[in-house]
PDB file of C-alpha atoms in Angstrom:
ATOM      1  CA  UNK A   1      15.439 -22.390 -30.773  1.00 43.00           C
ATOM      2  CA  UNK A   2      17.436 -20.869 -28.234  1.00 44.00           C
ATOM      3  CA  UNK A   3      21.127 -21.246 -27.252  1.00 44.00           C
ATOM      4  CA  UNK A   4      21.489 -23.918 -24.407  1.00 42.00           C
ATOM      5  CA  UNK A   5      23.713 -23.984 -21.971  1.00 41.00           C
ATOM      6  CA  UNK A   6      25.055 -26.831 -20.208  1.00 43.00           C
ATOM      7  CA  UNK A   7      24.980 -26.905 -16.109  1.00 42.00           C
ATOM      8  CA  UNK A   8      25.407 -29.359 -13.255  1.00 41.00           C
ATOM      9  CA  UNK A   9      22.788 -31.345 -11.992  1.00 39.00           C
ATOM     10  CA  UNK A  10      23.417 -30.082  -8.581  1.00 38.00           C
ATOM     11  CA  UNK A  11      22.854 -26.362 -10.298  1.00 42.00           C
ATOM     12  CA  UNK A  12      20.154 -27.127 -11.777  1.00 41.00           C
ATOM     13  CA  UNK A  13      18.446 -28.737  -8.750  1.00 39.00           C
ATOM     14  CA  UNK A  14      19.375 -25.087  -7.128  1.00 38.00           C
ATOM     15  CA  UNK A  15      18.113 -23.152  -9.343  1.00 36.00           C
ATOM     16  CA  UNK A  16      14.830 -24.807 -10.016  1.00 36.00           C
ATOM     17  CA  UNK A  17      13.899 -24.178  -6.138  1.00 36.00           C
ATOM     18  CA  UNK A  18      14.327 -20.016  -6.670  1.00 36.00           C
ATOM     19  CA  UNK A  19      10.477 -19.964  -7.563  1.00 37.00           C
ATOM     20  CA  UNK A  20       9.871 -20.894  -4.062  1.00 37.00           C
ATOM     21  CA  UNK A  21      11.639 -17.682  -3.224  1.00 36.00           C
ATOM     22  CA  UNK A  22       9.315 -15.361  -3.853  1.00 38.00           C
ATOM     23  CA  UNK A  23       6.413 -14.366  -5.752  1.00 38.00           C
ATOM     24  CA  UNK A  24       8.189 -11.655  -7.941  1.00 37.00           C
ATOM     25  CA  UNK A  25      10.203 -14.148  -9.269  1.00 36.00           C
ATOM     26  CA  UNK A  26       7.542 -15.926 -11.994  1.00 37.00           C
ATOM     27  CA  UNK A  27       8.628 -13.242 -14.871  1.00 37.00           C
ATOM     28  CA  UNK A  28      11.192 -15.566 -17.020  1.00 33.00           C
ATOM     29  CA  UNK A  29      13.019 -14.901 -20.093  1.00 35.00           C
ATOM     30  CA  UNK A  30      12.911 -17.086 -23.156  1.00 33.00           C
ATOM     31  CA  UNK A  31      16.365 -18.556 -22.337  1.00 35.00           C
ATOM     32  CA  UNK A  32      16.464 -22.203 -21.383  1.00 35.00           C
ATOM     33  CA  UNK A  33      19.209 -24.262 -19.322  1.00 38.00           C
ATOM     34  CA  UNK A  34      19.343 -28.551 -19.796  1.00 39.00           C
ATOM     35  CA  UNK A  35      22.207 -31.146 -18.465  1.00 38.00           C
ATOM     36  CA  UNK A  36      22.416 -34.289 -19.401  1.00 44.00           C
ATOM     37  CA  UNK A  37      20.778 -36.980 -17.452  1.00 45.00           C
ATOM     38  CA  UNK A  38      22.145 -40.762 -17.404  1.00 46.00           C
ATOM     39  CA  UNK A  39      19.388 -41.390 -19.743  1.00 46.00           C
ATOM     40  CA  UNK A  40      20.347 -38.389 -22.131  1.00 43.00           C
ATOM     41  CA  UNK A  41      16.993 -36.435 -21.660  1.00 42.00           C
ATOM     42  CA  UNK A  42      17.149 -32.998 -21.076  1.00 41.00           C
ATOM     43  CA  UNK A  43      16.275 -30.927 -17.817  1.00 42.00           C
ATOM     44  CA  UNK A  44      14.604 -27.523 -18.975  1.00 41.00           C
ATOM     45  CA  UNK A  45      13.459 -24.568 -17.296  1.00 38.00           C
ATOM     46  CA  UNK A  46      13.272 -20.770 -18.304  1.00 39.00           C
ATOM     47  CA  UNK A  47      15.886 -19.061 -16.236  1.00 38.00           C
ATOM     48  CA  UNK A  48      14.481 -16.190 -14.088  1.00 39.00           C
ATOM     49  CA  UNK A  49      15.478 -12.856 -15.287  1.00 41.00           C
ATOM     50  CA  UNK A  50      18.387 -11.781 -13.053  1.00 41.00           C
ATOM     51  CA  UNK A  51      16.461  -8.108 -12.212  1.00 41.00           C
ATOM     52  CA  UNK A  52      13.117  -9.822 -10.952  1.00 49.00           C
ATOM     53  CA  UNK A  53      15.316 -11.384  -8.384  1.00 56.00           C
ATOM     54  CA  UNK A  54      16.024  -8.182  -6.634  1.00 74.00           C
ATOM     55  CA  UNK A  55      12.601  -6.213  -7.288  1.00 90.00           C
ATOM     56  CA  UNK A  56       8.850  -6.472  -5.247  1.00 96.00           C
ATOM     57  CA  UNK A  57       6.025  -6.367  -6.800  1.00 98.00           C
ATOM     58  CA  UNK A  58       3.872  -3.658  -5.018  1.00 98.00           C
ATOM     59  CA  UNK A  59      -0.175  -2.649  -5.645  1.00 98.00           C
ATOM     60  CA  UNK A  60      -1.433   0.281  -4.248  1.00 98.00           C
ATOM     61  CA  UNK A  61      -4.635   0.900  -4.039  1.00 98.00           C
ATOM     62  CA  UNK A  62      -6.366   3.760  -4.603  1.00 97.00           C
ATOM     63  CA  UNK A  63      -3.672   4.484  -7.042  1.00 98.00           C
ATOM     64  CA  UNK A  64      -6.311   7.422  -8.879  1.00 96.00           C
ATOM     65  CA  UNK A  65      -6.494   8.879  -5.435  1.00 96.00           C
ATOM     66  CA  UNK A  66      -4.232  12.240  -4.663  1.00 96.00           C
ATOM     67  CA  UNK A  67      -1.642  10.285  -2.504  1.00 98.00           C
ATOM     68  CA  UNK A  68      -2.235   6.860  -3.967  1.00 98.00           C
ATOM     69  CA  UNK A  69      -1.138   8.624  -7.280  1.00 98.00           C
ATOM     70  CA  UNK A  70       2.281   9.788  -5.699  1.00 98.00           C
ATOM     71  CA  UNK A  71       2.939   5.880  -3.898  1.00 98.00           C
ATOM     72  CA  UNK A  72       2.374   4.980  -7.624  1.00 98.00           C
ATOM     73  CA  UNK A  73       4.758   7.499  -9.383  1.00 97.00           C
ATOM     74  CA  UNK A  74       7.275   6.695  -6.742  1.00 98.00           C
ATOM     75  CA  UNK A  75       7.460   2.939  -7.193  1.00 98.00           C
ATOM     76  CA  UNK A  76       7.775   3.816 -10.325  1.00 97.00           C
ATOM     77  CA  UNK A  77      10.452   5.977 -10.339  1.00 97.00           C
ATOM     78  CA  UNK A  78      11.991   3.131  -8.142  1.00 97.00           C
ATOM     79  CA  UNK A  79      11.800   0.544 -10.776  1.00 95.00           C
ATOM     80  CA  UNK A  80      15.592  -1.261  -9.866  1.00 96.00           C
ATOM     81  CA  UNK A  81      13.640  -2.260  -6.014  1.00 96.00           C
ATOM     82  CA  UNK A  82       9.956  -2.257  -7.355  1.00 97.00           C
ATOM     83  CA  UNK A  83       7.626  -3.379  -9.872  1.00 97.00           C
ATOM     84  CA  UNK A  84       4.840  -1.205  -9.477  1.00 98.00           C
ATOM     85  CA  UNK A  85       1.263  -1.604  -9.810  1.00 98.00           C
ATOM     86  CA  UNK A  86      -1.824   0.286  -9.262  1.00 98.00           C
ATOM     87  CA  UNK A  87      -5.336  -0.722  -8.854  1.00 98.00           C
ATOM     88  CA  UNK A  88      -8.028   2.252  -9.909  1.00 98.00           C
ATOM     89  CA  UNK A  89     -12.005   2.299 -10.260  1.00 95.00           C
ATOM     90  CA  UNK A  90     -12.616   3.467 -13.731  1.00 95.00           C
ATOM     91  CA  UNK A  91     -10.822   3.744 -16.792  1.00 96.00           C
ATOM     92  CA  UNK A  92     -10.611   7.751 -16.551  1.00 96.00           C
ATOM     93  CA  UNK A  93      -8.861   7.468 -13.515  1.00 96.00           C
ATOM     94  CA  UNK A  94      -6.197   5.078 -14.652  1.00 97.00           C
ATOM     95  CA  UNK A  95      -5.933   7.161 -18.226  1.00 96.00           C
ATOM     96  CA  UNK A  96      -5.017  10.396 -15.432  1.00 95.00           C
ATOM     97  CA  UNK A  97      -2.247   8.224 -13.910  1.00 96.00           C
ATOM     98  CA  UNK A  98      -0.799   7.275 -17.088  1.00 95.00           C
ATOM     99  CA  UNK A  99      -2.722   4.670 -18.523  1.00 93.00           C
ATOM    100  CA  UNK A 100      -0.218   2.172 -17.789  1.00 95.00           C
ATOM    101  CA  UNK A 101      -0.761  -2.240 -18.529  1.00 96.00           C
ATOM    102  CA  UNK A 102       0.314  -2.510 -14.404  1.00 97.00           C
ATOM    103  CA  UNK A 103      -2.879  -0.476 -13.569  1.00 98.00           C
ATOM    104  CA  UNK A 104      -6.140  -2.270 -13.241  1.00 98.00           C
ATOM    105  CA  UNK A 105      -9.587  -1.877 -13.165  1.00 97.00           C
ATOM    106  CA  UNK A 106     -11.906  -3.106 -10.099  1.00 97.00           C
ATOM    107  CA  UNK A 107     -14.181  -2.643  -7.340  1.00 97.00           C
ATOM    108  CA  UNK A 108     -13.055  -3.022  -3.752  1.00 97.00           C
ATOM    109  CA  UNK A 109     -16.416  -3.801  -2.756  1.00 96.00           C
ATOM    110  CA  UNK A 110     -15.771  -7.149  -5.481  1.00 95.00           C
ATOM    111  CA  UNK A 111     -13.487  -9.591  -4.089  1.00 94.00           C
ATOM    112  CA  UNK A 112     -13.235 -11.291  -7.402  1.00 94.00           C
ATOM    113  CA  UNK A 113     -12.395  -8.493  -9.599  1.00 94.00           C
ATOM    114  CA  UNK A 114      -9.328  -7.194  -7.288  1.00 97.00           C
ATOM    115  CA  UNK A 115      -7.935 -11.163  -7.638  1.00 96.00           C
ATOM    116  CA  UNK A 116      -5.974 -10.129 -11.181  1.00 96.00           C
ATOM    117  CA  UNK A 117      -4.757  -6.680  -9.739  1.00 97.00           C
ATOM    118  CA  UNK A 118      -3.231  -8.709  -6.330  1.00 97.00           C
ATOM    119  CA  UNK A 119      -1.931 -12.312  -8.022  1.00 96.00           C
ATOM    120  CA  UNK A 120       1.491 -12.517  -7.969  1.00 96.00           C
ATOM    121  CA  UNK A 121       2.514  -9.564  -5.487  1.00 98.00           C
ATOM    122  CA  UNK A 122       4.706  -9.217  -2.307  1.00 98.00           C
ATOM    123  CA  UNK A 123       3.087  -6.143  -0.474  1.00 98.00           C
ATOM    124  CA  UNK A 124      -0.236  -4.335  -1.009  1.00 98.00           C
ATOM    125  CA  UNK A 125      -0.215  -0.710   0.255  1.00 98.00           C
ATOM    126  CA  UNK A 126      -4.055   0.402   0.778  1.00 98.00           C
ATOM    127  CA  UNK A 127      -4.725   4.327   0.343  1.00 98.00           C
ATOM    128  CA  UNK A 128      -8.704   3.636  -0.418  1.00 98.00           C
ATOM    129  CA  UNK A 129     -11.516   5.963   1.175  1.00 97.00           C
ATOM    130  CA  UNK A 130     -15.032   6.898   0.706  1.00 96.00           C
ATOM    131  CA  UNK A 131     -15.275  10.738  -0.430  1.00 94.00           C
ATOM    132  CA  UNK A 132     -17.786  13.141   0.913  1.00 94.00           C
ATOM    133  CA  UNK A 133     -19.395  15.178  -0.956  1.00 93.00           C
ATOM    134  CA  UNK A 134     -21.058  18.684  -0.782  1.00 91.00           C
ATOM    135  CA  UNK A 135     -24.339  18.961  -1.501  1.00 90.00           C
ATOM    136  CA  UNK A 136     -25.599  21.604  -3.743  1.00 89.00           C
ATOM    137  CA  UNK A 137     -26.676  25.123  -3.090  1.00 82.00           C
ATOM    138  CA  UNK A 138     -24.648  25.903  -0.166  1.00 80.00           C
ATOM    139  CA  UNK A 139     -23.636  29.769  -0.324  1.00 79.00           C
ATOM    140  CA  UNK A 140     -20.686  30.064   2.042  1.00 77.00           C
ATOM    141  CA  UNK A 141     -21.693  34.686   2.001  1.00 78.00           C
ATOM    142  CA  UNK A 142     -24.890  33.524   4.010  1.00 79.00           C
ATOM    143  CA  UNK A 143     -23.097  31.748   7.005  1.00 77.00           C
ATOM    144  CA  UNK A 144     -23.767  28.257   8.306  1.00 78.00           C
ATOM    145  CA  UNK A 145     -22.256  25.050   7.539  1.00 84.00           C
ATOM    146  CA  UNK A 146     -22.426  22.913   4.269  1.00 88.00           C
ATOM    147  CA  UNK A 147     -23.541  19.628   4.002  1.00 90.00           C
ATOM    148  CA  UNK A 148     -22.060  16.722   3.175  1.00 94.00           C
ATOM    149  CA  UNK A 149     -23.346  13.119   1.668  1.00 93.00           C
ATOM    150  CA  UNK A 150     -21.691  10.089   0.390  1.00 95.00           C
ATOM    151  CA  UNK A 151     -23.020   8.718  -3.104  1.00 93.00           C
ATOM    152  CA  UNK A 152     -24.912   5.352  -2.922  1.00 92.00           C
ATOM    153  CA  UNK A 153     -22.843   2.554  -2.667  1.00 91.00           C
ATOM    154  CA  UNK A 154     -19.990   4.425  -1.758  1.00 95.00           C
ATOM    155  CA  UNK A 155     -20.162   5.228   2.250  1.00 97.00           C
ATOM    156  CA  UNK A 156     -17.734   4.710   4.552  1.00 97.00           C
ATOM    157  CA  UNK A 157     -19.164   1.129   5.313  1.00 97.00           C
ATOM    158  CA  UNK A 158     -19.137  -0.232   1.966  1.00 97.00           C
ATOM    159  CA  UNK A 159     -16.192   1.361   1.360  1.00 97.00           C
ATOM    160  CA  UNK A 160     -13.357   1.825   4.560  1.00 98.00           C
ATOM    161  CA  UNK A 161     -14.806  -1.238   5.826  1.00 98.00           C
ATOM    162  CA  UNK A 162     -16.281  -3.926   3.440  1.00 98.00           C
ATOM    163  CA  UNK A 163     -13.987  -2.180   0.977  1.00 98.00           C
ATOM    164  CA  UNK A 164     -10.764  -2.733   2.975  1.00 98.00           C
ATOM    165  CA  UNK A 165     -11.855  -6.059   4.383  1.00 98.00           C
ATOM    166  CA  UNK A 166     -12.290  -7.557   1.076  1.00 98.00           C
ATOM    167  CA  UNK A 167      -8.114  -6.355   0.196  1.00 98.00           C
ATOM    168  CA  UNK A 168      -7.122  -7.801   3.534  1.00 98.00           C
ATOM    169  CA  UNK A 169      -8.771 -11.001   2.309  1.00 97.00           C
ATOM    170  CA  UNK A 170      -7.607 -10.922  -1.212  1.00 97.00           C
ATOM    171  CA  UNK A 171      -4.069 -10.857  -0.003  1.00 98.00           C
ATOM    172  CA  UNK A 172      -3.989 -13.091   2.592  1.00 97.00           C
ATOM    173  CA  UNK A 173      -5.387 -15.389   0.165  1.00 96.00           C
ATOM    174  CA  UNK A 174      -2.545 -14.473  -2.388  1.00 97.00           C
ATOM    175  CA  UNK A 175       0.356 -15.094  -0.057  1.00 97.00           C
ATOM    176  CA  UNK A 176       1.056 -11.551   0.070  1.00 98.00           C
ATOM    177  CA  UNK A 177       4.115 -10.617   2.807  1.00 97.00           C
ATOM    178  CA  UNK A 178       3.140  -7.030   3.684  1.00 98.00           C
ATOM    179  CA  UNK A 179       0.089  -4.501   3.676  1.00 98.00           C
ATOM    180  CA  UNK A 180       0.846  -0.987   4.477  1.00 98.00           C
ATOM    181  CA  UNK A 181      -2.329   0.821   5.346  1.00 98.00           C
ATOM    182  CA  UNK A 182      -3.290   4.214   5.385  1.00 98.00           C
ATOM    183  CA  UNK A 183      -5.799   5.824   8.033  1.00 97.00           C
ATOM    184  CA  UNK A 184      -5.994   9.135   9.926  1.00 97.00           C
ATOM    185  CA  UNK A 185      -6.296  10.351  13.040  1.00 97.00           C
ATOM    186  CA  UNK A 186      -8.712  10.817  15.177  1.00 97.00           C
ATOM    187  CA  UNK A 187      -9.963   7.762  15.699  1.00 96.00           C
ATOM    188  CA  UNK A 188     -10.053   7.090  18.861  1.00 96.00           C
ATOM    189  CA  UNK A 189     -12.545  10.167  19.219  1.00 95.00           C
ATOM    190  CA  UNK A 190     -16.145   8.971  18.337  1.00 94.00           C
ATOM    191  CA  UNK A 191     -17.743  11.940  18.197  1.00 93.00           C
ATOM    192  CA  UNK A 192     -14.437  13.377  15.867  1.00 95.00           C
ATOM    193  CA  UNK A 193     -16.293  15.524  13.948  1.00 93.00           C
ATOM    194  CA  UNK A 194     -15.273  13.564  10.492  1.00 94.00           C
ATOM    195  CA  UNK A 195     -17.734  11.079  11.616  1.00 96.00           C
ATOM    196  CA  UNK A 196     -20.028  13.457  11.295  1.00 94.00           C
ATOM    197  CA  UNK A 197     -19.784  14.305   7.746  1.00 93.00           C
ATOM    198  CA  UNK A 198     -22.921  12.882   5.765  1.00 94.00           C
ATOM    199  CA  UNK A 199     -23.466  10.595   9.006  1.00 93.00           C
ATOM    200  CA  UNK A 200     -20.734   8.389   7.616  1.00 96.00           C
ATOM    201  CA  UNK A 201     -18.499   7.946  10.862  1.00 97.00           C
ATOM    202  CA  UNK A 202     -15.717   7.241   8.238  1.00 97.00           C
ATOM    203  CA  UNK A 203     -13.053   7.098  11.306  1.00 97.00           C
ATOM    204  CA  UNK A 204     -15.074   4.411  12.778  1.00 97.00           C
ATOM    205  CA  UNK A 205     -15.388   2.400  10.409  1.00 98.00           C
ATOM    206  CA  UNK A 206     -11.992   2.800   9.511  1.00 98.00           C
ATOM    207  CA  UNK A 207     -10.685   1.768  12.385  1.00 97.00           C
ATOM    208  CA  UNK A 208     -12.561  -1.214  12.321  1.00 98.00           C
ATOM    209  CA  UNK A 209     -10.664  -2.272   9.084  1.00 98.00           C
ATOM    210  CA  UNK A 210      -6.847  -1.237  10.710  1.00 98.00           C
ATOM    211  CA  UNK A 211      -8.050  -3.705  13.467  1.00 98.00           C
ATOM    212  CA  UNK A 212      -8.989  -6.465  11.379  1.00 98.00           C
ATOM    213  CA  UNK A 213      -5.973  -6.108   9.437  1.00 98.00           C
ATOM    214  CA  UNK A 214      -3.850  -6.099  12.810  1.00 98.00           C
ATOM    215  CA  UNK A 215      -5.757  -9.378  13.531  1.00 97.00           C
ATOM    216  CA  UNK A 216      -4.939 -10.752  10.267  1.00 97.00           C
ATOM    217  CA  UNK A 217      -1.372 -12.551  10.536  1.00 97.00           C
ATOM    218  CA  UNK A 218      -0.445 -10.602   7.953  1.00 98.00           C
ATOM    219  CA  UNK A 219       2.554  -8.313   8.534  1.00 98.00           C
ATOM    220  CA  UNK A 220       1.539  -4.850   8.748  1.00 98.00           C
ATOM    221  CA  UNK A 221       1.967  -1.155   8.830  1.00 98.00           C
ATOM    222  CA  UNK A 222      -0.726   1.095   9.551  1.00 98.00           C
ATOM    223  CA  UNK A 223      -0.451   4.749   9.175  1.00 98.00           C
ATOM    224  CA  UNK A 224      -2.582   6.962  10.831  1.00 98.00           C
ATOM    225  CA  UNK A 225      -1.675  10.446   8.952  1.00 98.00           C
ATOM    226  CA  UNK A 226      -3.281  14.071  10.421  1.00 96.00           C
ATOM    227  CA  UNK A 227      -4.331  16.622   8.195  1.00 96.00           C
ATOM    228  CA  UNK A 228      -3.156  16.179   4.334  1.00 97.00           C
ATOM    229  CA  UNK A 229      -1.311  18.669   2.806  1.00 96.00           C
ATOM    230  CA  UNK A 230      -0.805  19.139  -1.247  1.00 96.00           C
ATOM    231  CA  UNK A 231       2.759  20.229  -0.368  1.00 96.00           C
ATOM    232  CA  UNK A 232       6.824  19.228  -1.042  1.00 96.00           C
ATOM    233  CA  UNK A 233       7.894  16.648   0.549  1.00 96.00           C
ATOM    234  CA  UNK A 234      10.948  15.223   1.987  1.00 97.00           C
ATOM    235  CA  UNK A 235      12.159  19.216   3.631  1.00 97.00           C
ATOM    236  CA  UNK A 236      10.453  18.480   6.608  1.00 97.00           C
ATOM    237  CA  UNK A 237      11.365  16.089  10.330  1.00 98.00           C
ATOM    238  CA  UNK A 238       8.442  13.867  10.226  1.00 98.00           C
ATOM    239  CA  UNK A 239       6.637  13.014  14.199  1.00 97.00           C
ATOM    240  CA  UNK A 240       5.181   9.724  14.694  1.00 97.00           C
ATOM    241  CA  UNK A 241       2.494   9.421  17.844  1.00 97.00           C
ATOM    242  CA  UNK A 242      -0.187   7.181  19.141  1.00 96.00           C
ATOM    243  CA  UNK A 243      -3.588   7.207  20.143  1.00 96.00           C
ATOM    244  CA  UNK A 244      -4.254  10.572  18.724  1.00 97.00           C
ATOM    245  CA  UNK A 245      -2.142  12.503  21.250  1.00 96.00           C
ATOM    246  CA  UNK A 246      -0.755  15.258  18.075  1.00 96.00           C
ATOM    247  CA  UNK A 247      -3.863  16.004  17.666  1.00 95.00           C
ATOM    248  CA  UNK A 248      -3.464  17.836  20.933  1.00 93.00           C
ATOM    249  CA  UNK A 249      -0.146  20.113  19.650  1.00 93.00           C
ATOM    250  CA  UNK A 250       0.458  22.366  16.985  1.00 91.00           C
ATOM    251  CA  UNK A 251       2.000  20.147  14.658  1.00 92.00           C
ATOM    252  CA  UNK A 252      -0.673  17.635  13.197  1.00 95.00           C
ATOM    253  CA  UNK A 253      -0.755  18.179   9.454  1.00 97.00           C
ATOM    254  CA  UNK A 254       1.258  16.456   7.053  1.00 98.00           C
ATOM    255  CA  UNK A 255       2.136  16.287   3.175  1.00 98.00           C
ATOM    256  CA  UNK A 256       0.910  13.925   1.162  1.00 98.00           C
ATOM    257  CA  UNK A 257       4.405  13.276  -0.740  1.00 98.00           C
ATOM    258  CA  UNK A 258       5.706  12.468   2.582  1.00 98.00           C
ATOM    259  CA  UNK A 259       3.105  10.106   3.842  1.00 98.00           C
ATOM    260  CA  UNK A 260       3.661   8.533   0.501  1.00 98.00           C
ATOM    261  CA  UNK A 261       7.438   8.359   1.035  1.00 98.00           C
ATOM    262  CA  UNK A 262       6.920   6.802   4.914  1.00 98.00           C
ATOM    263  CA  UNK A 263       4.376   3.765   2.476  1.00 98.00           C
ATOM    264  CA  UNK A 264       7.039   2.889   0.983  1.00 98.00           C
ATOM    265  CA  UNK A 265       9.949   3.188   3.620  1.00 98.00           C
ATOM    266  CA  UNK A 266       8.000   0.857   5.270  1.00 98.00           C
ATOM    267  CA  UNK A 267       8.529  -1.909   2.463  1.00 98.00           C
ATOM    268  CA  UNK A 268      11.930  -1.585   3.483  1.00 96.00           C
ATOM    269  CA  UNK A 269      12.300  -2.238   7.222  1.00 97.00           C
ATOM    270  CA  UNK A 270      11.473  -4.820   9.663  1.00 97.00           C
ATOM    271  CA  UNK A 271      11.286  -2.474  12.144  1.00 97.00           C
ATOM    272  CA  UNK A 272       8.357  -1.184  10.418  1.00 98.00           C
ATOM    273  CA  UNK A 273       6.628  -4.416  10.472  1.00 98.00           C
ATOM    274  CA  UNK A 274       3.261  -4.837  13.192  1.00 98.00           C
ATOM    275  CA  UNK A 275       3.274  -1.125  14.347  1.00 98.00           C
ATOM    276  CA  UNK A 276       0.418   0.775  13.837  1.00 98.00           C
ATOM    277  CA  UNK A 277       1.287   5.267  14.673  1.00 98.00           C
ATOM    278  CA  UNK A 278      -0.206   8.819  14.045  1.00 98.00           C
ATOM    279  CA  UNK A 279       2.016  10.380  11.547  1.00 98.00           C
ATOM    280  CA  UNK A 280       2.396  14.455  11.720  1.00 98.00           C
ATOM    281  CA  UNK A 281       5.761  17.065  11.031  1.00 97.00           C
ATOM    282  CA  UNK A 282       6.740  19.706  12.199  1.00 96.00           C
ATOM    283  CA  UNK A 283       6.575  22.968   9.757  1.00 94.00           C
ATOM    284  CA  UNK A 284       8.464  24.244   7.396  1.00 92.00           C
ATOM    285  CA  UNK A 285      12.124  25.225   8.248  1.00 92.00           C
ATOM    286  CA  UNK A 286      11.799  24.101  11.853  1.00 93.00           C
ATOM    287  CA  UNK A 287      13.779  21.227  12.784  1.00 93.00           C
ATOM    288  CA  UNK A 288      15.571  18.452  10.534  1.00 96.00           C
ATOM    289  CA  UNK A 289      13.990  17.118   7.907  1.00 97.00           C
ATOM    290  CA  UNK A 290      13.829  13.251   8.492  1.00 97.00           C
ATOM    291  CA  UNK A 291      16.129  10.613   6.279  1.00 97.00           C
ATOM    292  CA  UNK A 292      16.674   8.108   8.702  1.00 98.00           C
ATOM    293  CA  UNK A 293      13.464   5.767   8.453  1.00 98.00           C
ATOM    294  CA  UNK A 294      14.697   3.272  10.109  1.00 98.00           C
ATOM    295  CA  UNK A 295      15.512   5.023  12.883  1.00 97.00           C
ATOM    296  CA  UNK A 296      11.521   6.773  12.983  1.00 98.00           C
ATOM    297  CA  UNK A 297      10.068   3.480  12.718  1.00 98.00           C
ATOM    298  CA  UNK A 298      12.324   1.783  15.754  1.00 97.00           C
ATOM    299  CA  UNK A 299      10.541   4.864  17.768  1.00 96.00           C
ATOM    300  CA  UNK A 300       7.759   3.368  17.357  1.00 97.00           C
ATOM    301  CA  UNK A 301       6.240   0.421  20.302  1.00 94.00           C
ATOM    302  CA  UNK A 302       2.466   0.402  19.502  1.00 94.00           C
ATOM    303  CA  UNK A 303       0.808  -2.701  17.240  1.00 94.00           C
ATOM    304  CA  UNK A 304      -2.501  -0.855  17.066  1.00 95.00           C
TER     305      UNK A 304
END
């Protein structure tokens, strides 16, 4: 059996009230604490492990994805502040992220299945999309544009909406104190030509699930990045906007690693919390290459 250890009733009554804290703090250790009551039974309790209490649990979705992948590997890599998990569609995708216990298998379209992925969490960052697809035969030497479709069951309805929707849902359900969301721009342009792209009107829809998420209660972050770049991050000054206005300048493109890096900045500050922005930087080797999140998030006045 293990050691006991003898405390207080008065620390006892303290410490069984830390579950109320938060939900990152039902991991325990097999260690038990008792004190003597005037009728000599014992008060037990697993004591919380002492590096839960400083840690948040964090799912991203789309974890598979090419930026949910790098949200995952940095919670990760952050494991003294987070305990990551990641939430994937089939088992190949969560065998190329590593395989990991913390990543689980579901449908977004399925409330119930993303219940085991979400129980228990603080914040849920939300990097789903649908994917358009070429179709075959187009032969780029013979001009023209290719064509695009979405696979059954998979368009940006089912998917940006329904799909995002049923998350929302999920975590309001689970008590869940944050949800970082990430869009794009352009939608405030309905005839953006990404809606256009197997007739999906992806930015419509998604917009429809950043507003239903700002409607929530929830507390929020939506990011609305411009075009995604496979590049470094973290060398660059990042530009936050609103209501698609980069999309008008030179600088609307952005890297992946650092739209990752602004997910999970925003876990960190309040000033972050119920803002909704464009996100953009500048290029490479112009300006100073932004540190100071808290400081780009306090730019930032608009809630949707």
């Amino acid at each position: 059996m293990a050691a006991m250890t003898r405390v207080s009733p008065y620390q006892c009554h303290k410490l069984s009230r830390l579950p109320e804290l938060s939900s990152s703090l039902v991991k325990t250790t097999s260690s038990f604490v008792s004190f003597p009551q005037k009728n000599k039974k014992f008060c037990r309790f697993s004591v919380l492990a002492m590096a839960d209490l400083n840690t948040s649990t964090v799912l991203v979705t789309g974890a598979g994805g090419r930026t949910g992948s790098i949200v995952y590997k940095k919670l990760k890599e952050r494991s003294e502040n987070y305990t990551a998990r990641g939430l994937v569609r089939t088992e190949e995708s969560k065998q190329k992220i590593g395989g990991a216990d913390d990543v689980y298998i579901g449908d977004i379209r399925n409330t119930e299945s993303l219940v085991p992925a979400i129980q228990g969490i603080d914040a849920l960052v939300i990097l789903t999309s649908a994917v358009p697809k070429m179709k075959p035969g187009f032969d780029p030497t013979k001009g023209g544009r290719p064509e695009f479709y979405f696979e059954d069951g998979a368009n940006p309805e089912q998917v940006d909406w329904i799909g995002q929707k049923n998350q929302i849902d999920a975590a309001k359900a689970a008590g869940v104190k944050q949800i970082v969301l990430v869009g794009s721009m352009g939608g405030t342009n309905p005839n953006h030509p990404l809606n256009s792209l197997g007739n999906g009107n992806i930015l419509i829809w998604k917009r429809k699930a950043e507003q239903y998420l700002a409607d929530s209660g929830i507390p929020y972050t939506i990011i609305r990045a411009g075009g995604l770049q496979d590049k470094e991050g973290g060398i660059r000054e990042l530009l936050v906007g609103k209501d698609d206005e980069l999309l008008e300048t030179e600088t609307k493109t952005v890297a992946r690693a650092d739209v990752a890096e602004v997910c999970i900045q925003a876990l960190q500050y309040e000033e972050a919390k119920f803002k909704a922005f464009d996100l953009a930087s500048k290029p490479e080797g112009t300006g100073t290459p932004t540190k100071d999140f808290k400081t780009l998030f306090a730019q930032i006045a608009t809630r949707f």
